[in-house]
Amino acid sequence: MSTQTFLLPDLGEGLTEAEVVRWLVEEGDTVEVDQPVVEVETAKSLVEVPTPYAGRIATRHAAEGVTLEVGKPLLTVAALVPEAETYREEEQAGSGNVLIGYGTTGATVTSRRRRPRGRQAPAVLPHRVPLVVSPLVRRLAREAGLDLATVEATGPGGVIVRADVERALARPATAPAQPAAALATPAPANPVVPGERRVPLTAFRKAVSAALTRSRAEIPEATVWVDVDATKLWELRQSTPGPGLLAYIARFVVAGLRQYPMLNARVDTERQEIVEFDRINLGIAVQGERGLVVPAVVGAETMTTAQLDEEIRRVTASAREGRVTAQEAGTFTLNNYGSFRVDGSAAIINHPQVAILGFGRILDRPWVVDGELCVRKITQMSFVFDHRVCDGGTAAGFMRSVADAIEDPASAIARL
């Protein structure tokens, strides 16, 4: 009986492993193409992984709680129908162009079985599965109602990548194929010492640790802050139903980034260049069930305040539920740590970004306005930036552009 082994695909930007949280199928179950078979935890979110093969589950290669590396076998599916004359292509999947920004390595093996002369082909032909290693690319196609069999593949070894799907949505084309195997074993248990309790790092905490360590090691960061009178913005929000405070702040941040594009960028250390982005993918720091995640509002520069409000609410709700899917990476991060009832923070830049802007809680404080002491709604704004891309004058200019808009929102909105 013919079998096909499904490898754990690349599930996110640079992720190298995932923990098996819950199997959705048992050995012996029959599955269809694109049916979710397992729930895994990555550094980004909980992800339901669909199978690219149809058939009977022959083997589940990892128990719940085991961490698998990308490219290791996840499950083996046995075919339910005889093989016809087909080409079988197996792709050793690494972190390919399956998701934006990642390249793959791997070898392709092809073989051909010939039908003896005079022998009829079986009446039932097996379903040929397009080679789509990433379940996220499959989801994009499925949500758009796109048949992957009509998509032309341009990825390594005939893999359908995200760009292929996006191209097909505008101008359909065609494509075929499928993926292959190896084995994984759980890591040995840590030694237990009396009086100690060891808690293994999850895939999420490992990724956080690596990212923050790299940020602090590579980026010469500096922090500046300012107290901002948010009274008028607060009154505007109270008097007008509609977008929340964070949406207005996000709109002012986007305007500031368009004025100071070197802060919506990354540093290419190999070529010693600052790479500025036309698109603003505004990362929103969110405390989810598994920890702090930063989903991005993609294309924030094209949105109205109301649209920003809607998208911020959508991505933060998904993040809190641990359901953030891989997407285009953020290019700048906005952090509302005031929601934790704290006033300030010297945040760590979300590498490879070059800056992060944070807001503390809004409090009633004594404030001098036109020479008179009064009570105003005050918040502290802190800004951490990569000193390689700019100096303090640029950072201060960006901060004041945002702060001035908060202090006089009516004028700022009129100029947007």
PDB file of C-alpha atoms in Angstrom, residues 75-311:
ATOM      1  CA  LEU A  75       2.089  11.932  10.223  1.00  0.00           C
ATOM      2  CA  THR A  76       1.999   9.244   7.563  1.00  0.00           C
ATOM      3  CA  VAL A  77      -1.091   8.759   5.382  1.00  0.00           C
ATOM      4  CA  ALA A  78      -1.865   5.529   3.534  1.00  0.00           C
ATOM      5  CA  ALA A  79      -3.570   5.819   0.149  1.00  0.00           C
ATOM      6  CA  LEU A  80      -7.115   4.454  -0.170  1.00  0.00           C
ATOM      7  CA  VAL A  81      -7.024   3.926  -3.945  1.00  0.00           C
ATOM      8  CA  PRO A  82      -4.579   2.207  -6.352  1.00  0.00           C
ATOM      9  CA  GLU A  83      -1.835   4.319  -7.846  1.00  0.00           C
ATOM     10  CA  ALA A  84      -2.263   5.472 -11.451  1.00  0.00           C
ATOM     11  CA  GLU A  85       0.452   6.637 -13.793  1.00  0.00           C
ATOM     12  CA  THR A  86       1.642   9.758 -11.997  1.00  0.00           C
ATOM     13  CA  TYR A  87       4.810  11.587 -11.178  1.00  0.00           C
ATOM     14  CA  ARG A  88       5.582  11.667  -7.503  1.00  0.00           C
ATOM     15  CA  GLU A  89       7.604  14.585  -6.244  1.00  0.00           C
ATOM     16  CA  GLU A  90       8.836  14.694  -2.696  1.00  0.00           C
ATOM     17  CA  GLU A  91      10.093  17.913  -1.235  1.00  0.00           C
ATOM     18  CA  GLN A  92      12.292  17.995   1.854  1.00  0.00           C
ATOM     19  CA  ALA A  93      10.723  21.130   3.376  1.00  0.00           C
ATOM     20  CA  GLY A  94      12.781  23.684   5.282  1.00  0.00           C
ATOM     21  CA  SER A  95      11.764  27.278   5.986  1.00  0.00           C
ATOM     22  CA  GLY A  96      10.987  27.930   2.306  1.00  0.00           C
ATOM     23  CA  ASN A  97       9.467  30.759   0.387  1.00  0.00           C
ATOM     24  CA  VAL A  98       6.293  29.195   1.718  1.00  0.00           C
ATOM     25  CA  LEU A  99       5.902  32.237   3.943  1.00  0.00           C
ATOM     26  CA  ILE A 100       7.023  35.746   3.161  1.00  0.00           C
ATOM     27  CA  GLY A 101      10.684  36.479   3.776  1.00  0.00           C
ATOM     28  CA  TYR A 102      12.097  32.986   4.220  1.00  0.00           C
ATOM     29  CA  GLY A 103      14.172  30.866   1.869  1.00  0.00           C
ATOM     30  CA  THR A 104      14.275  27.051   1.685  1.00  0.00           C
ATOM     31  CA  THR A 105      16.821  24.396   1.224  1.00  0.00           C
ATOM     32  CA  GLY A 106      16.031  20.828   0.349  1.00  0.00           C
ATOM     33  CA  ALA A 107      16.464  18.103  -2.249  1.00  0.00           C
ATOM     34  CA  THR A 108      13.843  16.960  -4.738  1.00  0.00           C
ATOM     35  CA  VAL A 109      13.498  13.293  -5.644  1.00  0.00           C
ATOM     36  CA  THR A 110      11.391  12.229  -8.610  1.00  0.00           C
ATOM     37  CA  SER A 111      10.430   8.766  -9.813  1.00  0.00           C
ATOM     38  CA  ARG A 112       8.085   7.281 -12.381  1.00  0.00           C
ATOM     39  CA  ARG A 113       6.119   4.048 -12.421  1.00  0.00           C
ATOM     40  CA  ARG A 114       5.163   2.678 -15.848  1.00  0.00           C
ATOM     41  CA  ARG A 115       1.975   0.718 -16.452  1.00  0.00           C
ATOM     42  CA  PRO A 116       2.590  -2.664 -18.159  1.00  0.00           C
ATOM     43  CA  ARG A 117       1.546  -2.767 -21.813  1.00  0.00           C
ATOM     44  CA  GLY A 118      -1.989  -3.825 -22.462  1.00  0.00           C
ATOM     45  CA  ARG A 119      -3.052  -3.094 -18.925  1.00  0.00           C
ATOM     46  CA  GLN A 120      -5.861  -0.608 -18.339  1.00  0.00           C
ATOM     47  CA  ALA A 121      -5.427   2.312 -15.986  1.00  0.00           C
ATOM     48  CA  PRO A 122      -7.508   1.976 -12.811  1.00  0.00           C
ATOM     49  CA  ALA A 123     -10.997   3.386 -13.121  1.00  0.00           C
ATOM     50  CA  VAL A 124     -10.434   5.551 -10.021  1.00  0.00           C
ATOM     51  CA  LEU A 125      -7.523   7.996 -10.068  1.00  0.00           C
ATOM     52  CA  PRO A 126      -6.047   9.326  -6.817  1.00  0.00           C
ATOM     53  CA  HIS A 127      -6.415  13.009  -6.102  1.00  0.00           C
ATOM     54  CA  ARG A 128      -3.217  14.808  -7.146  1.00  0.00           C
ATOM     55  CA  VAL A 129      -2.379  17.300  -4.426  1.00  0.00           C
ATOM     56  CA  PRO A 130      -0.731  20.631  -5.290  1.00  0.00           C
ATOM     57  CA  LEU A 131       2.609  21.021  -3.512  1.00  0.00           C
ATOM     58  CA  VAL A 132       1.788  23.516  -0.768  1.00  0.00           C
ATOM     59  CA  VAL A 133       3.973  22.980   2.271  1.00  0.00           C
ATOM     60  CA  SER A 134       2.452  25.826   4.266  1.00  0.00           C
ATOM     61  CA  PRO A 135      -1.038  25.446   5.751  1.00  0.00           C
ATOM     62  CA  LEU A 136      -1.170  29.228   5.856  1.00  0.00           C
ATOM     63  CA  VAL A 137      -0.848  29.448   2.095  1.00  0.00           C
ATOM     64  CA  ARG A 138      -3.621  26.830   1.862  1.00  0.00           C
ATOM     65  CA  ARG A 139      -5.795  28.890   4.183  1.00  0.00           C
ATOM     66  CA  LEU A 140      -5.271  32.019   2.083  1.00  0.00           C
ATOM     67  CA  ALA A 141      -6.386  30.132  -1.028  1.00  0.00           C
ATOM     68  CA  ARG A 142      -9.301  28.460   0.746  1.00  0.00           C
ATOM     69  CA  GLU A 143     -10.656  31.726   2.167  1.00  0.00           C
ATOM     70  CA  ALA A 144     -10.461  33.280  -1.304  1.00  0.00           C
ATOM     71  CA  GLY A 145     -12.222  30.289  -2.887  1.00  0.00           C
ATOM     72  CA  LEU A 146      -9.178  29.542  -5.062  1.00  0.00           C
ATOM     73  CA  ASP A 147      -8.538  26.010  -6.402  1.00  0.00           C
ATOM     74  CA  LEU A 148      -4.835  25.345  -5.778  1.00  0.00           C
ATOM     75  CA  ALA A 149      -4.757  22.966  -8.722  1.00  0.00           C
ATOM     76  CA  THR A 150      -5.111  26.031 -10.953  1.00  0.00           C
ATOM     77  CA  VAL A 151      -2.179  27.907  -9.400  1.00  0.00           C
ATOM     78  CA  GLU A 152       1.201  28.106 -11.130  1.00  0.00           C
ATOM     79  CA  ALA A 153       4.001  27.246  -8.671  1.00  0.00           C
ATOM     80  CA  THR A 154       7.201  29.297  -8.650  1.00  0.00           C
ATOM     81  CA  GLY A 155       8.717  28.141  -5.358  1.00  0.00           C
ATOM     82  CA  PRO A 156      11.693  25.759  -5.029  1.00  0.00           C
ATOM     83  CA  GLY A 157      10.847  22.240  -6.223  1.00  0.00           C
ATOM     84  CA  GLY A 158       7.431  23.286  -7.473  1.00  0.00           C
ATOM     85  CA  VAL A 159       6.156  24.606  -4.130  1.00  0.00           C
ATOM     86  CA  ILE A 160       3.188  26.973  -4.310  1.00  0.00           C
ATOM     87  CA  VAL A 161       4.158  30.072  -2.338  1.00  0.00           C
ATOM     88  CA  ARG A 162       2.068  32.944  -1.067  1.00  0.00           C
ATOM     89  CA  ALA A 163       3.023  35.167  -4.001  1.00  0.00           C
ATOM     90  CA  ASP A 164       1.679  32.509  -6.387  1.00  0.00           C
ATOM     91  CA  VAL A 165      -1.699  32.524  -4.661  1.00  0.00           C
ATOM     92  CA  GLU A 166      -1.891  36.311  -4.636  1.00  0.00           C
ATOM     93  CA  ARG A 167      -0.962  36.369  -8.336  1.00  0.00           C
ATOM     94  CA  ALA A 168      -3.593  33.756  -9.132  1.00  0.00           C
ATOM     95  CA  LEU A 169      -6.290  35.751  -7.347  1.00  0.00           C
ATOM     96  CA  ALA A 170      -5.696  38.482  -9.893  1.00  0.00           C
ATOM     97  CA  ARG A 171      -4.844  36.275 -12.882  1.00  0.00           C
ATOM     98  CA  PRO A 172      -5.479  32.482 -12.482  1.00  0.00           C
ATOM     99  CA  ALA A 173      -2.945  29.887 -13.699  1.00  0.00           C
ATOM    100  CA  THR A 174      -2.143  26.151 -13.055  1.00  0.00           C
ATOM    101  CA  ALA A 175       0.096  23.845 -10.918  1.00  0.00           C
ATOM    102  CA  PRO A 176       0.543  20.373  -9.165  1.00  0.00           C
ATOM    103  CA  ALA A 177       2.683  18.281  -6.605  1.00  0.00           C
ATOM    104  CA  GLN A 178       3.350  17.310  -2.838  1.00  0.00           C
ATOM    105  CA  PRO A 179       5.858  16.946   0.247  1.00  0.00           C
ATOM    106  CA  ALA A 180       8.096  14.138   2.199  1.00  0.00           C
ATOM    107  CA  ALA A 181       9.924  12.758   5.453  1.00  0.00           C
ATOM    108  CA  ALA A 182      12.388  12.040   8.458  1.00  0.00           C
ATOM    109  CA  LEU A 183      11.916  11.312  12.216  1.00  0.00           C
ATOM    110  CA  ALA A 184      11.955  13.157  15.542  1.00  0.00           C
ATOM    111  CA  THR A 185      12.437  12.156  19.167  1.00  0.00           C
ATOM    112  CA  PRO A 186      11.479  14.072  22.308  1.00  0.00           C
ATOM    113  CA  ALA A 187      14.241  15.880  24.192  1.00  0.00           C
ATOM    114  CA  PRO A 188      15.541  14.104  27.322  1.00  0.00           C
ATOM    115  CA  ALA A 189      13.982  15.154  30.613  1.00  0.00           C
ATOM    116  CA  ASN A 190      15.831  17.681  32.786  1.00  0.00           C
ATOM    117  CA  PRO A 191      17.426  16.369  36.001  1.00  0.00           C
ATOM    118  CA  VAL A 192      15.251  17.019  39.052  1.00  0.00           C
ATOM    119  CA  VAL A 193      16.856  18.457  42.188  1.00  0.00           C
ATOM    120  CA  PRO A 194      14.946  18.463  45.506  1.00  0.00           C
ATOM    121  CA  GLY A 195      13.503  21.890  46.240  1.00  0.00           C
ATOM    122  CA  GLU A 196      13.502  22.916  42.593  1.00  0.00           C
ATOM    123  CA  ARG A 197      10.730  23.007  40.055  1.00  0.00           C
ATOM    124  CA  ARG A 198      11.780  23.115  36.408  1.00  0.00           C
ATOM    125  CA  VAL A 199       9.408  24.520  33.820  1.00  0.00           C
ATOM    126  CA  PRO A 200      10.479  23.774  30.230  1.00  0.00           C
ATOM    127  CA  LEU A 201      10.510  26.751  27.902  1.00  0.00           C
ATOM    128  CA  THR A 202       7.706  26.504  25.385  1.00  0.00           C
ATOM    129  CA  ALA A 203       8.352  27.180  21.707  1.00  0.00           C
ATOM    130  CA  PHE A 204       6.863  30.623  22.315  1.00  0.00           C
ATOM    131  CA  ARG A 205       9.185  31.498  25.222  1.00  0.00           C
ATOM    132  CA  LYS A 206      12.218  30.175  23.313  1.00  0.00           C
ATOM    133  CA  ALA A 207      11.405  32.446  20.392  1.00  0.00           C
ATOM    134  CA  VAL A 208      10.816  35.428  22.701  1.00  0.00           C
ATOM    135  CA  SER A 209      14.125  34.784  24.445  1.00  0.00           C
ATOM    136  CA  ALA A 210      16.020  34.561  21.165  1.00  0.00           C
ATOM    137  CA  ALA A 211      14.392  37.676  19.707  1.00  0.00           C
ATOM    138  CA  LEU A 212      14.899  39.881  22.781  1.00  0.00           C
ATOM    139  CA  THR A 213      18.473  38.700  23.283  1.00  0.00           C
ATOM    140  CA  ARG A 214      19.264  39.468  19.655  1.00  0.00           C
ATOM    141  CA  SER A 215      17.648  42.893  19.943  1.00  0.00           C
ATOM    142  CA  ARG A 216      19.671  43.861  22.987  1.00  0.00           C
ATOM    143  CA  ALA A 217      22.876  42.406  21.517  1.00  0.00           C
ATOM    144  CA  GLU A 218      22.622  44.086  18.103  1.00  0.00           C
ATOM    145  CA  ILE A 219      20.746  47.355  18.558  1.00  0.00           C
ATOM    146  CA  PRO A 220      22.340  50.417  20.216  1.00  0.00           C
ATOM    147  CA  GLU A 221      19.067  51.684  21.596  1.00  0.00           C
ATOM    148  CA  ALA A 222      18.214  54.969  23.259  1.00  0.00           C
ATOM    149  CA  THR A 223      15.069  55.967  25.143  1.00  0.00           C
ATOM    150  CA  VAL A 224      13.327  59.342  25.337  1.00  0.00           C
ATOM    151  CA  TRP A 225      10.024  60.219  26.947  1.00  0.00           C
ATOM    152  CA  VAL A 226       7.573  63.064  27.401  1.00  0.00           C
ATOM    153  CA  ASP A 227       4.434  63.777  29.434  1.00  0.00           C
ATOM    154  CA  VAL A 228       1.482  64.490  27.159  1.00  0.00           C
ATOM    155  CA  ASP A 229      -1.744  66.352  27.933  1.00  0.00           C
ATOM    156  CA  ALA A 230      -4.370  64.011  26.431  1.00  0.00           C
ATOM    157  CA  THR A 231      -7.371  65.957  27.749  1.00  0.00           C
ATOM    158  CA  LYS A 232      -8.674  67.110  24.380  1.00  0.00           C
ATOM    159  CA  LEU A 233      -8.300  63.644  22.850  1.00  0.00           C
ATOM    160  CA  TRP A 234     -10.073  62.162  25.869  1.00  0.00           C
ATOM    161  CA  GLU A 235     -12.923  64.669  25.515  1.00  0.00           C
ATOM    162  CA  LEU A 236     -13.159  63.997  21.771  1.00  0.00           C
ATOM    163  CA  ARG A 237     -13.485  60.272  22.430  1.00  0.00           C
ATOM    164  CA  GLN A 238     -16.084  60.804  25.153  1.00  0.00           C
ATOM    165  CA  SER A 239     -18.218  63.159  23.053  1.00  0.00           C
ATOM    166  CA  THR A 240     -18.070  61.230  19.794  1.00  0.00           C
ATOM    167  CA  PRO A 241     -19.099  57.568  19.465  1.00  0.00           C
ATOM    168  CA  GLY A 242     -16.757  55.648  17.213  1.00  0.00           C
ATOM    169  CA  PRO A 243     -13.035  54.841  17.231  1.00  0.00           C
ATOM    170  CA  GLY A 244     -11.247  54.260  20.519  1.00  0.00           C
ATOM    171  CA  LEU A 245      -8.287  56.225  21.870  1.00  0.00           C
ATOM    172  CA  LEU A 246      -5.758  53.697  20.535  1.00  0.00           C
ATOM    173  CA  ALA A 247      -7.104  54.092  17.000  1.00  0.00           C
ATOM    174  CA  TYR A 248      -6.615  57.852  17.130  1.00  0.00           C
ATOM    175  CA  ILE A 249      -3.107  57.430  18.533  1.00  0.00           C
ATOM    176  CA  ALA A 250      -2.353  54.870  15.822  1.00  0.00           C
ATOM    177  CA  ARG A 251      -3.473  57.358  13.175  1.00  0.00           C
ATOM    178  CA  PHE A 252      -1.149  60.016  14.611  1.00  0.00           C
ATOM    179  CA  VAL A 253       1.715  57.493  14.761  1.00  0.00           C
ATOM    180  CA  VAL A 254       1.201  56.584  11.102  1.00  0.00           C
ATOM    181  CA  ALA A 255       1.296  60.282  10.176  1.00  0.00           C
ATOM    182  CA  GLY A 256       4.504  60.678  12.174  1.00  0.00           C
ATOM    183  CA  LEU A 257       6.126  57.727  10.431  1.00  0.00           C
ATOM    184  CA  ARG A 258       5.315  59.181   7.042  1.00  0.00           C
ATOM    185  CA  GLN A 259       7.048  62.366   8.157  1.00  0.00           C
ATOM    186  CA  TYR A 260      10.026  60.417   9.576  1.00  0.00           C
ATOM    187  CA  PRO A 261      10.321  57.336   7.294  1.00  0.00           C
ATOM    188  CA  MET A 262      13.720  56.309   8.703  1.00  0.00           C
ATOM    189  CA  LEU A 263      11.808  55.022  11.760  1.00  0.00           C
ATOM    190  CA  ASN A 264       9.681  52.690   9.627  1.00  0.00           C
ATOM    191  CA  ALA A 265      12.689  50.679   8.565  1.00  0.00           C
ATOM    192  CA  ARG A 266      15.256  47.997   9.291  1.00  0.00           C
ATOM    193  CA  VAL A 267      19.064  47.956   9.221  1.00  0.00           C
ATOM    194  CA  ASP A 268      20.807  45.746   6.661  1.00  0.00           C
ATOM    195  CA  THR A 269      24.042  45.080   8.544  1.00  0.00           C
ATOM    196  CA  GLU A 270      25.645  43.117   5.700  1.00  0.00           C
ATOM    197  CA  ARG A 271      25.288  45.959   3.185  1.00  0.00           C
ATOM    198  CA  GLN A 272      25.446  48.718   5.798  1.00  0.00           C
ATOM    199  CA  GLU A 273      22.200  50.265   4.622  1.00  0.00           C
ATOM    200  CA  ILE A 274      18.986  51.531   6.189  1.00  0.00           C
ATOM    201  CA  VAL A 275      16.034  49.948   4.385  1.00  0.00           C
ATOM    202  CA  GLU A 276      12.954  52.171   4.560  1.00  0.00           C
ATOM    203  CA  PHE A 277       9.493  50.726   3.854  1.00  0.00           C
ATOM    204  CA  ASP A 278       6.737  52.402   1.871  1.00  0.00           C
ATOM    205  CA  ARG A 279       4.101  50.293   3.614  1.00  0.00           C
ATOM    206  CA  ILE A 280       3.464  50.796   7.316  1.00  0.00           C
ATOM    207  CA  ASN A 281       2.603  47.522   9.027  1.00  0.00           C
ATOM    208  CA  LEU A 282       1.760  48.783  12.489  1.00  0.00           C
ATOM    209  CA  GLY A 283       2.528  46.177  15.145  1.00  0.00           C
ATOM    210  CA  ILE A 284       0.230  46.286  18.187  1.00  0.00           C
ATOM    211  CA  ALA A 285       1.690  44.760  21.351  1.00  0.00           C
ATOM    212  CA  VAL A 286      -0.931  42.446  22.885  1.00  0.00           C
ATOM    213  CA  GLN A 287      -0.791  40.359  26.059  1.00  0.00           C
ATOM    214  CA  GLY A 288      -2.301  37.041  25.003  1.00  0.00           C
ATOM    215  CA  GLU A 289      -2.940  33.811  26.873  1.00  0.00           C
ATOM    216  CA  ARG A 290       0.567  32.553  26.068  1.00  0.00           C
ATOM    217  CA  GLY A 291       2.465  35.807  26.437  1.00  0.00           C
ATOM    218  CA  LEU A 292       3.181  39.066  24.636  1.00  0.00           C
ATOM    219  CA  VAL A 293       2.609  38.933  20.881  1.00  0.00           C
ATOM    220  CA  VAL A 294       2.734  41.681  18.264  1.00  0.00           C
ATOM    221  CA  PRO A 295       0.243  41.171  15.428  1.00  0.00           C
ATOM    222  CA  ALA A 296       0.446  43.756  12.661  1.00  0.00           C
ATOM    223  CA  VAL A 297      -2.168  45.993  11.119  1.00  0.00           C
ATOM    224  CA  VAL A 298      -0.972  45.608   7.538  1.00  0.00           C
ATOM    225  CA  GLY A 299      -1.077  48.689   5.330  1.00  0.00           C
ATOM    226  CA  ALA A 300      -2.013  51.042   8.168  1.00  0.00           C
ATOM    227  CA  GLU A 301      -1.053  54.050   6.035  1.00  0.00           C
ATOM    228  CA  THR A 302      -4.076  53.420   3.783  1.00  0.00           C
ATOM    229  CA  MET A 303      -6.638  53.316   6.603  1.00  0.00           C
ATOM    230  CA  THR A 304      -8.982  55.868   8.107  1.00  0.00           C
ATOM    231  CA  THR A 305      -9.261  56.173  11.877  1.00  0.00           C
ATOM    232  CA  ALA A 306     -12.417  54.047  11.814  1.00  0.00           C
ATOM    233  CA  GLN A 307     -10.714  51.372   9.720  1.00  0.00           C
ATOM    234  CA  LEU A 308      -7.717  51.356  12.044  1.00  0.00           C
ATOM    235  CA  ASP A 309     -10.067  50.942  15.000  1.00  0.00           C
ATOM    236  CA  GLU A 310     -11.786  47.961  13.390  1.00  0.00           C
ATOM    237  CA  GLU A 311      -8.541  46.253  12.410  1.00  0.00           C
TER     238      GLU A 311
END
